[in-house]
Amino acid sequence: MALTCPKCGHEIESNGIQKQHYHCDACSSDLKLDLLCGQCGFQLELLQACGAANLWCVKCNELKSKSSAIYSLIEE
Ligand SMILES: [Zn+2]
Ligand SMILES: [Zn+2]
């Protein structure tokens, strides 16, 4: 999926939730992937175990699917 640079609006292709750090070629910003819960908007925690990544919402107190999360980029 395509993400948008928060500084210049340049489109950056996402490689999935396991890649956390991005670089914008257009404005040379270092960016970090921000994952928010699609239900409550709280920041999700990335749990990595045995090569599999899961998303956890501390507010909902449950695992979230990758497709239900809101993806955005923030300045690092
Ligand atoms: Zn940019
Ligand atoms: Zn939640």
Coordinates of C-alpha atoms and ligand atoms in Angstrom, one line a residue:
M1 CA 0.0 0.0 0.0
A2 CA 1.1 3.6 -0.5
L3 CA 1.9 5.8 2.5
T4 CA 2.3 9.6 2.4
C5 CA 5.2 11.6 3.7
P6 CA 3.9 13.9 6.4
K7 CA 6.3 16.7 5.3
C8 CA 6.0 16.9 1.6
G9 CA 3.2 14.5 0.6
H10 CA 5.4 12.3 -1.5
E11 CA 4.1 8.7 -1.8
I12 CA 6.2 6.0 -0.3
E13 CA 5.4 2.3 -0.9
S14 CA 5.0 0.3 2.3
N15 CA 6.6 -3.1 2.7
G16 CA 4.3 -4.3 5.5
I17 CA 4.3 -3.8 9.2
Q18 CA 7.7 -5.3 9.9
K19 CA 9.5 -2.5 8.2
Q20 CA 9.4 0.3 10.7
H21 CA 11.7 2.9 9.3
Y22 CA 11.3 4.7 6.0
H23 CA 13.2 7.5 4.1
C24 CA 11.5 10.0 1.9
D25 CA 13.6 10.5 -1.2
A26 CA 11.8 13.7 -2.1
C27 CA 12.6 15.7 1.1
S28 CA 15.2 13.5 2.8
S29 CA 13.1 13.0 5.9
D30 CA 13.6 10.0 8.2
L31 CA 10.1 8.5 8.9
K32 CA 8.7 6.0 11.2
L33 CA 5.7 3.8 10.6
D34 CA 2.8 4.6 13.0
L35 CA 0.1 2.0 13.4
L36 CA -3.1 3.0 15.0
C37 CA -6.1 0.9 16.1
G38 CA -8.9 1.1 13.6
Q39 CA -11.4 0.9 16.4
C40 CA -10.2 3.2 19.1
G41 CA -7.3 5.1 17.4
F42 CA -4.8 4.2 20.1
Q43 CA -1.2 3.4 19.0
L44 CA -0.7 -0.3 18.4
E45 CA 2.2 -2.3 19.6
L46 CA 4.1 -4.5 17.3
L47 CA 4.8 -7.9 18.8
Q48 CA 7.3 -10.0 17.0
A49 CA 7.6 -13.7 17.8
C50 CA 9.1 -16.5 15.7
G51 CA 9.2 -14.4 12.5
A52 CA 5.5 -13.5 12.8
A53 CA 4.3 -10.1 13.6
N54 CA 1.2 -9.3 15.5
L55 CA -0.5 -6.1 16.4
W56 CA -1.7 -5.5 20.0
C57 CA -3.9 -2.7 21.2
V58 CA -3.4 -2.0 24.9
K59 CA -6.7 -0.1 25.0
C60 CA -8.9 -2.7 23.5
N61 CA -6.8 -5.4 25.2
E62 CA -6.8 -7.6 22.1
L63 CA -4.8 -8.6 19.0
K64 CA -5.6 -6.6 15.9
S65 CA -5.4 -7.8 12.3
K66 CA -3.1 -6.0 10.0
S67 CA -5.9 -5.1 7.7
S68 CA -7.9 -3.3 10.4
A69 CA -5.0 -1.0 11.4
I70 CA -4.5 2.5 10.3
Y71 CA -1.1 3.1 8.7
S72 CA 0.6 6.4 8.7
L73 CA 4.1 7.9 8.7
I74 CA 5.4 10.2 11.3
E75 CA 8.7 12.2 11.5
E76 CA 11.3 10.3 13.4
Ligands
ZN1 ZN 9.0 13.9 2.0
ZN2 ZN -8.0 -0.4 20.1

